[in-house]
CSV table of N, CA and C in Angstrom, one decimal:
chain,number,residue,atom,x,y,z
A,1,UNK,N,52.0,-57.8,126.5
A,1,UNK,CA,51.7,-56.5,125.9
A,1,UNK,C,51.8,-55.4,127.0
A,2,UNK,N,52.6,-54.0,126.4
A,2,UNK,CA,52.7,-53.4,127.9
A,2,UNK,C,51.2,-52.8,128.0
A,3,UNK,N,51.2,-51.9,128.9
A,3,UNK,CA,50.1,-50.8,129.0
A,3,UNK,C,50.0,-49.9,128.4
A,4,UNK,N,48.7,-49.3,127.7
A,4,UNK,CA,48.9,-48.0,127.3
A,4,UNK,C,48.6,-47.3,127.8
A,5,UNK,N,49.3,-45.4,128.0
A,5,UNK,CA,49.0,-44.7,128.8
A,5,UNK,C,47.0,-44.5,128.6
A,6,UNK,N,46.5,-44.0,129.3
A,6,UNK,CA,45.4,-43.5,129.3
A,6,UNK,C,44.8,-42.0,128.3
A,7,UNK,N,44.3,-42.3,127.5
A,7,UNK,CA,44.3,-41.7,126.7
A,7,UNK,C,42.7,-40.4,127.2
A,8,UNK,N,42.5,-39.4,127.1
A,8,UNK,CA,41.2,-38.4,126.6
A,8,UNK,C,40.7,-38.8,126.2
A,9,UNK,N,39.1,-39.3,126.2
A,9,UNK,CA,38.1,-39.2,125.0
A,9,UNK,C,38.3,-38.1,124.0
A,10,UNK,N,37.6,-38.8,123.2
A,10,UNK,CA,37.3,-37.3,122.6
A,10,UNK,C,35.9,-36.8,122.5
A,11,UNK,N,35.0,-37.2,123.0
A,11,UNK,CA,34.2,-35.7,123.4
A,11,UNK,C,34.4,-35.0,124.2
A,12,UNK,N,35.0,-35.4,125.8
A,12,UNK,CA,35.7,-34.6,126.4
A,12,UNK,C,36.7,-33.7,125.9
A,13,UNK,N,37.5,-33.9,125.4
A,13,UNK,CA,38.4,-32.9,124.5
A,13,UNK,C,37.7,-32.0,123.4
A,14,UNK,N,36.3,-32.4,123.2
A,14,UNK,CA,35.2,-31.6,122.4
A,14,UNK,C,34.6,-30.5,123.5
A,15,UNK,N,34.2,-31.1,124.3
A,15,UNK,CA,33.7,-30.6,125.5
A,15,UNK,C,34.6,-29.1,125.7
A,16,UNK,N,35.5,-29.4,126.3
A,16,UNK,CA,36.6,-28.6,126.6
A,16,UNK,C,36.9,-27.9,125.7
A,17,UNK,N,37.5,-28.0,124.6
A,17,UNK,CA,37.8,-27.0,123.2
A,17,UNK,C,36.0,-26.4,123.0
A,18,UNK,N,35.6,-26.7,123.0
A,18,UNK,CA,33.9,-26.2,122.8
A,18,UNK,C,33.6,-24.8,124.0
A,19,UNK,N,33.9,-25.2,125.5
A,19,UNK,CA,34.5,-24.5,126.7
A,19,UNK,C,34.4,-23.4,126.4
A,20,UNK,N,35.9,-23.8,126.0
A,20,UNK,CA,37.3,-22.6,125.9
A,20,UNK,C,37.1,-22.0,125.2
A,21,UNK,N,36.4,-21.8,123.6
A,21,UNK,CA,36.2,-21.2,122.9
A,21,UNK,C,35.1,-20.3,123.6
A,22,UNK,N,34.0,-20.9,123.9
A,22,UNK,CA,32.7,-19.8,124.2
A,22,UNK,C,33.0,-18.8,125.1
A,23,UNK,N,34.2,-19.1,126.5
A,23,UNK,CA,34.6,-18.2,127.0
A,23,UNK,C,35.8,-16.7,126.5
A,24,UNK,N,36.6,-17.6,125.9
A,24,UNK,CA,37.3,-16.4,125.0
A,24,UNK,C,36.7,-15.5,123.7
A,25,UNK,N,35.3,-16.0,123.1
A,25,UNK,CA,35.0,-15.3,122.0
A,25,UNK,C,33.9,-14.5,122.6
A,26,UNK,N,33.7,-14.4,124.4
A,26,UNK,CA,32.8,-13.6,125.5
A,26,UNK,C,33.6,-12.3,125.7
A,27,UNK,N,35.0,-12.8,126.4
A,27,UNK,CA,35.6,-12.1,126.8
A,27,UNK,C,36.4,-11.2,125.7
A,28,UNK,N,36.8,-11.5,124.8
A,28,UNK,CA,37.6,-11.0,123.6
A,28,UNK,C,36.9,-9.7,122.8
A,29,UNK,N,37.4,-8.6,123.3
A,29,UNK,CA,37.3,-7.1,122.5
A,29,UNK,C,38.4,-6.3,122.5
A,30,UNK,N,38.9,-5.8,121.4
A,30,UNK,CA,40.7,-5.0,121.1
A,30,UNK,C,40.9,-4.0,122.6
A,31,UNK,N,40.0,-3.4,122.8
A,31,UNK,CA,40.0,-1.9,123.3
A,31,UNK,C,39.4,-1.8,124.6
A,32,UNK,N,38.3,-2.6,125.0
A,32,UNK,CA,37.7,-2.8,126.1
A,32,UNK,C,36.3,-2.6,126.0
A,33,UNK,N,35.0,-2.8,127.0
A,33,UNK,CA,33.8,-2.8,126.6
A,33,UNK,C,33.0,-1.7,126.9
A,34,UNK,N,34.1,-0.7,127.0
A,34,UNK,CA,33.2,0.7,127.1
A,34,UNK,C,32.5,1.3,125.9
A,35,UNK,N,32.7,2.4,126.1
A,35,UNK,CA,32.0,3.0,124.7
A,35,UNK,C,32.8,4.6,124.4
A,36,UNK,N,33.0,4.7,122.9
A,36,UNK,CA,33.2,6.2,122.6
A,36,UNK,C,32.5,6.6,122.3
A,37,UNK,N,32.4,8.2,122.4
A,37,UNK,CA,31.0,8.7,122.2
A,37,UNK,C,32.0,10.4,121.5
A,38,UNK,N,31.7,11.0,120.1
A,38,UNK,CA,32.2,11.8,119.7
A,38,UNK,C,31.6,13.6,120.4
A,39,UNK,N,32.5,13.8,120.8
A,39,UNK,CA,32.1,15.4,121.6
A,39,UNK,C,31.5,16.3,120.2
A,40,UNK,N,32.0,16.4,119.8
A,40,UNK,CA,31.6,17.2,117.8
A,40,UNK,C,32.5,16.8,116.4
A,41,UNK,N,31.6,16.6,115.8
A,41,UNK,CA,32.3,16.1,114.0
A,41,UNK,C,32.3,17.6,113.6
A,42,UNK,N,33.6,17.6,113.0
A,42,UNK,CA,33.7,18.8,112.4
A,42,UNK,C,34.6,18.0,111.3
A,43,UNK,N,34.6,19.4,110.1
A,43,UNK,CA,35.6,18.9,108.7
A,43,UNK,C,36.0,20.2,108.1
A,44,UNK,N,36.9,20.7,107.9
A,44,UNK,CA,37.4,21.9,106.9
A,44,UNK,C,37.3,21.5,105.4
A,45,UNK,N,36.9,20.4,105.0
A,45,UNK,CA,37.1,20.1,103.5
A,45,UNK,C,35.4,19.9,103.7
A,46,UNK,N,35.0,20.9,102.3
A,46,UNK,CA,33.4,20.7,102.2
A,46,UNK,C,33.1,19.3,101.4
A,47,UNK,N,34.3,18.8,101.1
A,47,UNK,CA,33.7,17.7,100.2
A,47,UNK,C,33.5,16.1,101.2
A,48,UNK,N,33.8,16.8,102.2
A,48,UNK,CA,34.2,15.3,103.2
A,48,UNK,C,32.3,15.7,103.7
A,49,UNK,N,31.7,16.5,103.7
A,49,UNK,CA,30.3,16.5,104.5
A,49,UNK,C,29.3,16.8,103.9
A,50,UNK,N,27.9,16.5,104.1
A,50,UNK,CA,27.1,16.7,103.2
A,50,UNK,C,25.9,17.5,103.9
A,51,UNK,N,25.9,18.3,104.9
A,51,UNK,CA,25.6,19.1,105.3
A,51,UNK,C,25.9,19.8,106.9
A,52,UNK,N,25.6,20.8,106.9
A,52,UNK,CA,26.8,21.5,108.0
A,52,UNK,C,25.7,22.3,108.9
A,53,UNK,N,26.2,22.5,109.8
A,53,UNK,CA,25.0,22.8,111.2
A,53,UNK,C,25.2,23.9,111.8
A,54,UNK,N,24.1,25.2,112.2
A,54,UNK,CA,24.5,26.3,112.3
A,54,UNK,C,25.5,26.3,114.1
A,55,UNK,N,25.6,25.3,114.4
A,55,UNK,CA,26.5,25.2,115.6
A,55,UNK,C,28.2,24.2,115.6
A,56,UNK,N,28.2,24.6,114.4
A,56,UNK,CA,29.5,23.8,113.6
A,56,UNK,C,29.5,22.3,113.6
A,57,UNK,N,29.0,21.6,113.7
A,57,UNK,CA,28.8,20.3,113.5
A,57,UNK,C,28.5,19.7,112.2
A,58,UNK,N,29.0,18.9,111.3
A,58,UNK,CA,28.5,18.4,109.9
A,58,UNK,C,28.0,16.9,110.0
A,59,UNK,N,27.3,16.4,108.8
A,59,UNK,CA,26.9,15.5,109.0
A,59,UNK,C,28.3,14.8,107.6
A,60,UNK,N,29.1,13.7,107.7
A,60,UNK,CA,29.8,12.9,107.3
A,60,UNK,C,29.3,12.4,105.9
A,61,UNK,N,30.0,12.9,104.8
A,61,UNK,CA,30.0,11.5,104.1
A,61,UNK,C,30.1,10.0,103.9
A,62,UNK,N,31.3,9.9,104.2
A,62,UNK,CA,31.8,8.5,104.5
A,62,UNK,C,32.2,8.2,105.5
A,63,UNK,N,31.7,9.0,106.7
A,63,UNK,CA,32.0,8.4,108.4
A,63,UNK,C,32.5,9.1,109.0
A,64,UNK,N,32.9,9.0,110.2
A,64,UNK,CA,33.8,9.8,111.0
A,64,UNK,C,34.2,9.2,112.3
A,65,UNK,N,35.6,9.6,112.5
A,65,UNK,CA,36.9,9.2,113.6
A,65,UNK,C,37.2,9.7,114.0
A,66,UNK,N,37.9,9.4,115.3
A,66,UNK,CA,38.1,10.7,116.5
A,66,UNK,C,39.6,11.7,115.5
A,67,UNK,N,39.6,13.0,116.5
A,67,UNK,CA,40.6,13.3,115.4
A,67,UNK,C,42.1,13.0,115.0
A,68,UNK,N,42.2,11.9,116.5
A,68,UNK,CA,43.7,11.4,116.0
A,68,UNK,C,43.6,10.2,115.7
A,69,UNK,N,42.2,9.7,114.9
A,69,UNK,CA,41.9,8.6,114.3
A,69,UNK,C,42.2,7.5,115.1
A,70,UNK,N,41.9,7.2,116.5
A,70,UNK,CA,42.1,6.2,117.3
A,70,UNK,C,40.4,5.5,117.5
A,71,UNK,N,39.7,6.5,118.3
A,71,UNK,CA,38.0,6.0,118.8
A,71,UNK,C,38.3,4.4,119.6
A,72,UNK,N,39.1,4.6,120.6
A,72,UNK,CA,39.7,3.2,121.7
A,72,UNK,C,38.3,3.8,122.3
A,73,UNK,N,37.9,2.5,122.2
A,73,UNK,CA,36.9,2.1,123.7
A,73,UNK,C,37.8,2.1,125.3
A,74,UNK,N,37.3,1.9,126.2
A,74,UNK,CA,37.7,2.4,127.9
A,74,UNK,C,37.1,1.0,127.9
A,75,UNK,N,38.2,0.6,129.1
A,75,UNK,CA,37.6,-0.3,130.1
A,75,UNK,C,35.8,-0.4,130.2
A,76,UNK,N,36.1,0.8,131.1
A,76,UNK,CA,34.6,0.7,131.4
A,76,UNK,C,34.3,1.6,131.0
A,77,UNK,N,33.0,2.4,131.1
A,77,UNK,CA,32.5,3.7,130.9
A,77,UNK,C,32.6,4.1,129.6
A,78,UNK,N,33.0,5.0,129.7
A,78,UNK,CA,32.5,6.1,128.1
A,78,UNK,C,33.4,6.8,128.0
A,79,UNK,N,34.4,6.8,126.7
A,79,UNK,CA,35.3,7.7,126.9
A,79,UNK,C,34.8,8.8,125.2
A,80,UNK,N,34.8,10.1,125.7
A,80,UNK,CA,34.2,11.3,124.3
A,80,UNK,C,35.7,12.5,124.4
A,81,UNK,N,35.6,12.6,123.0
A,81,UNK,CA,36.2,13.1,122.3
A,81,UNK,C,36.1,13.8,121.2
A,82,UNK,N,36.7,15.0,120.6
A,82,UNK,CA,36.1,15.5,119.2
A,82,UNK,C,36.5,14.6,117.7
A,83,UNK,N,35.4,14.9,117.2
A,83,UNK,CA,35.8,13.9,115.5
A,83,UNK,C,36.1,14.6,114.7
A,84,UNK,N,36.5,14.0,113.1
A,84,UNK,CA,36.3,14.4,112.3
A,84,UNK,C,35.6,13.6,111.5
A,85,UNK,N,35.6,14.2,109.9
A,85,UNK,CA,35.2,13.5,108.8
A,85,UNK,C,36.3,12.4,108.2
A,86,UNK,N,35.7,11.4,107.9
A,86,UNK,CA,36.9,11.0,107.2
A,86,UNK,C,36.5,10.9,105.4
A,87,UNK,N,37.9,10.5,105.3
A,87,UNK,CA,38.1,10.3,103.6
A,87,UNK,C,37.6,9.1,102.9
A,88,UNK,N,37.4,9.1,102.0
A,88,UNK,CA,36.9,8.0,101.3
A,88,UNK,C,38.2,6.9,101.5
A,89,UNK,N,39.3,7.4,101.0
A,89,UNK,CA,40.4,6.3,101.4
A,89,UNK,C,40.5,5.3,102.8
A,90,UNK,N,40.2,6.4,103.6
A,90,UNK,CA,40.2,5.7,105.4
A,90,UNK,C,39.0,4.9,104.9
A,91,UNK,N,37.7,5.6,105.0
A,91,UNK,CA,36.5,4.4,104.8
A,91,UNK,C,36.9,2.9,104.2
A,92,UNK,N,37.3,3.3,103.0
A,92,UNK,CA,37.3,2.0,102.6
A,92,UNK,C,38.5,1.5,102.9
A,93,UNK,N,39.7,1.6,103.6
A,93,UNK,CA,40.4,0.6,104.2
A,93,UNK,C,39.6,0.1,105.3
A,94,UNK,N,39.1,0.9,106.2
A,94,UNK,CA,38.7,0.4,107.7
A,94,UNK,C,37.8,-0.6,107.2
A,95,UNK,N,36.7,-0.4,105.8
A,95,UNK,CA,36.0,-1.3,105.6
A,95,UNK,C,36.4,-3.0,104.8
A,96,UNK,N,37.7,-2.5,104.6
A,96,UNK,CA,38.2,-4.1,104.1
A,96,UNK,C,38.9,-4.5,105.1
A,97,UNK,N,39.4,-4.1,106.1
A,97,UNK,CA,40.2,-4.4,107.1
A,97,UNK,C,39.2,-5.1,108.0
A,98,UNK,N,37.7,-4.7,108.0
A,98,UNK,CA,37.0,-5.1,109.0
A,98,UNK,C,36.8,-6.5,108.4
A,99,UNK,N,36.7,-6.6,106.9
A,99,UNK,CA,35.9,-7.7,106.2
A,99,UNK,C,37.2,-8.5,106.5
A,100,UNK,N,38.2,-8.6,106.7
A,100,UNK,CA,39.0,-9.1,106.2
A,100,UNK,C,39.5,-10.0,107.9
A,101,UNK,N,39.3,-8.9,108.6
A,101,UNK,CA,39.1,-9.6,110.0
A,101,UNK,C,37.7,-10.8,110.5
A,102,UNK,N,36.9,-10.1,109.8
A,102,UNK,CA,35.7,-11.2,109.5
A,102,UNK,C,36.1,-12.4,109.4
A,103,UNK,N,36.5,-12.1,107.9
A,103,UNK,CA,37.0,-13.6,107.6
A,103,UNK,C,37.6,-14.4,108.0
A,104,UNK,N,38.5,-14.3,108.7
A,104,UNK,CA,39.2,-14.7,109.6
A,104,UNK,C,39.0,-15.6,111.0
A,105,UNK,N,38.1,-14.9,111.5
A,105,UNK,CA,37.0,-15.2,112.7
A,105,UNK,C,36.4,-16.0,111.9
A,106,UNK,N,35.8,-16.0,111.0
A,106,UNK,CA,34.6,-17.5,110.5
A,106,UNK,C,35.3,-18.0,110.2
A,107,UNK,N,36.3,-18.4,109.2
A,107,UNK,CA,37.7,-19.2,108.8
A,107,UNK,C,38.0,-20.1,110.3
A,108,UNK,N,38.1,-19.8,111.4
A,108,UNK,CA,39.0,-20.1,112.6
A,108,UNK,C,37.6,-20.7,113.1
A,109,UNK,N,36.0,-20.3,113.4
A,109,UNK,CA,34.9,-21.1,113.6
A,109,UNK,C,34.5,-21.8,113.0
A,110,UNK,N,35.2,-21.7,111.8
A,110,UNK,CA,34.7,-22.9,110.7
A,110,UNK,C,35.4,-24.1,111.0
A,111,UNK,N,36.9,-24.3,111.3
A,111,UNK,CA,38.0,-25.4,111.7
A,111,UNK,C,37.6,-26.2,112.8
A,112,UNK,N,37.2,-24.9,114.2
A,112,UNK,CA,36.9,-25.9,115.4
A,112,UNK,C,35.7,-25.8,115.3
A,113,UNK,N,34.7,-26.2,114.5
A,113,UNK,CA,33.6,-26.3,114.5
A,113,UNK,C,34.2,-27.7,114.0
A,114,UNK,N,34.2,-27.8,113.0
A,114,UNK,CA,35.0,-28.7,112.0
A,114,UNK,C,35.8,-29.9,113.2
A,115,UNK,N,36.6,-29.3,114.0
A,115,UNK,CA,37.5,-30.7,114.9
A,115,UNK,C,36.5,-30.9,115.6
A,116,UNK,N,35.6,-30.0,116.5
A,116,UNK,CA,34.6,-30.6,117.5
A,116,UNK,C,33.5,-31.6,116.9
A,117,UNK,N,33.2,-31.3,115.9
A,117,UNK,CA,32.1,-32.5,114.8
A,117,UNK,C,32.7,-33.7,114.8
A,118,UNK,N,34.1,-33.6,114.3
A,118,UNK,CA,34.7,-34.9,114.1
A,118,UNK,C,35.4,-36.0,115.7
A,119,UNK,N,35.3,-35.0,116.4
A,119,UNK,CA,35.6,-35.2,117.8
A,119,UNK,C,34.5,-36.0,118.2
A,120,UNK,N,33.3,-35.0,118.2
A,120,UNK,CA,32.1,-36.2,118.7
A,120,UNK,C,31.7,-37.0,117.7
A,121,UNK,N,32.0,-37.3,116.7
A,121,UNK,CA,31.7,-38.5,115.8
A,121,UNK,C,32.6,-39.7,116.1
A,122,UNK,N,33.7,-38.8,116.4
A,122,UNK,CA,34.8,-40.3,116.8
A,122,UNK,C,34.4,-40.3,118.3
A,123,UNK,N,33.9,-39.7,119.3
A,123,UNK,CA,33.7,-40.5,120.4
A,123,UNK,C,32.5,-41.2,120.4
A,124,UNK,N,31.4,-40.8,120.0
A,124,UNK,CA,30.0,-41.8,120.0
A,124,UNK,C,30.2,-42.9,119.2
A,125,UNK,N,31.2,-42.8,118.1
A,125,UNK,CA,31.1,-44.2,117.9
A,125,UNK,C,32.4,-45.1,118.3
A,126,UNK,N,32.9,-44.6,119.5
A,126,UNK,CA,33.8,-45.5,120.5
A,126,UNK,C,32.7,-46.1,121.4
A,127,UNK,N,32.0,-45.0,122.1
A,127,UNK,CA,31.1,-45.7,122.6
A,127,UNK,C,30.1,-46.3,122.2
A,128,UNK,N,29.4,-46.9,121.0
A,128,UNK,CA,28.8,-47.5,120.5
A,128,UNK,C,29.5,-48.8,120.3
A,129,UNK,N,31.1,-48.9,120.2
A,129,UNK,CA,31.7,-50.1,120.3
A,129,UNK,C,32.3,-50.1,121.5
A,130,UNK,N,32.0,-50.1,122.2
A,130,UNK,CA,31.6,-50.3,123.6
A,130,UNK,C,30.5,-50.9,124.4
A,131,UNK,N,29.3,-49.9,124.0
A,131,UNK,CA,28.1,-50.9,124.4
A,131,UNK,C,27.9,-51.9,123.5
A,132,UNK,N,28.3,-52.1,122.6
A,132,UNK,CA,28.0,-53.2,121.7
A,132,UNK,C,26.4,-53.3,121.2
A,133,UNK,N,26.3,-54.1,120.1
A,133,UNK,CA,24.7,-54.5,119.9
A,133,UNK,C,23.9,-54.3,120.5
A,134,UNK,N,22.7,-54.1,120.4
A,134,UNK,CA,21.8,-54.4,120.9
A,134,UNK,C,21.1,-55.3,121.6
């Protein structure tokens, strides 16, 4: 009979995919880990705000975005800019868009949660037939 190559456990390959996830879902942000910070919200449509400030400032309906609608986080630091109000339309996309990225992320932690369970199930009981009985 020939040899077989040498195969990975599989906890180790749990181990490692286990790893590799914790460090990429650390490191992993679109924009970087700074922060935006809005210079002033303003809105020309009175319907977008629900009250308005004797130094031109309003307070938002349904939110507010920088005014070329980006709000990118910086590397580092803090990057400010002026806002606006936004629309009910923007809100509720950005809000299914977010949910929808959600889902996604738990969908993708639900699988390798899923392989690494099954990973150490099949290696503990390699090693159980291994040490044998008791």
């Amino acid at each position: 009979m020939a040899p077989q190559p040498a195969r990975q456990s599989a906890p180790r390959v749990a181990a490692v995919a286990c790893c590799f996830l914790a460090s990429a879902s650390h490191a992993w942000h679109p924009t970087g880990h700074g922060t935006f910070e809005c210079t002033s919200i303003t809105s020309t449509n009175p319907d977008l705000w629900l009250e308005w400030f004797p130094n031109g400032s309003v307070t938002c309906k349904y939110g507010h975005t920088e005014v070329d609608g980006r709000c990118d986080h910086p590397e580092h630091g803090v990057r400010r800019a002026p806002c606006r109000c936004q629309t009910q339309v923007e809100a509720e996309y950005l809000i299914v868009k977010g949910a929808q990225m959600s889902l996604w992320i738990s969908l993708s932690a639900l699988l390798v949660g899923s392989c690494c369970s099954w990973c150490t199930c099949r290696g503990t009981g390699y090693v159980q037939r291994k040490l044998g009985p008791d």
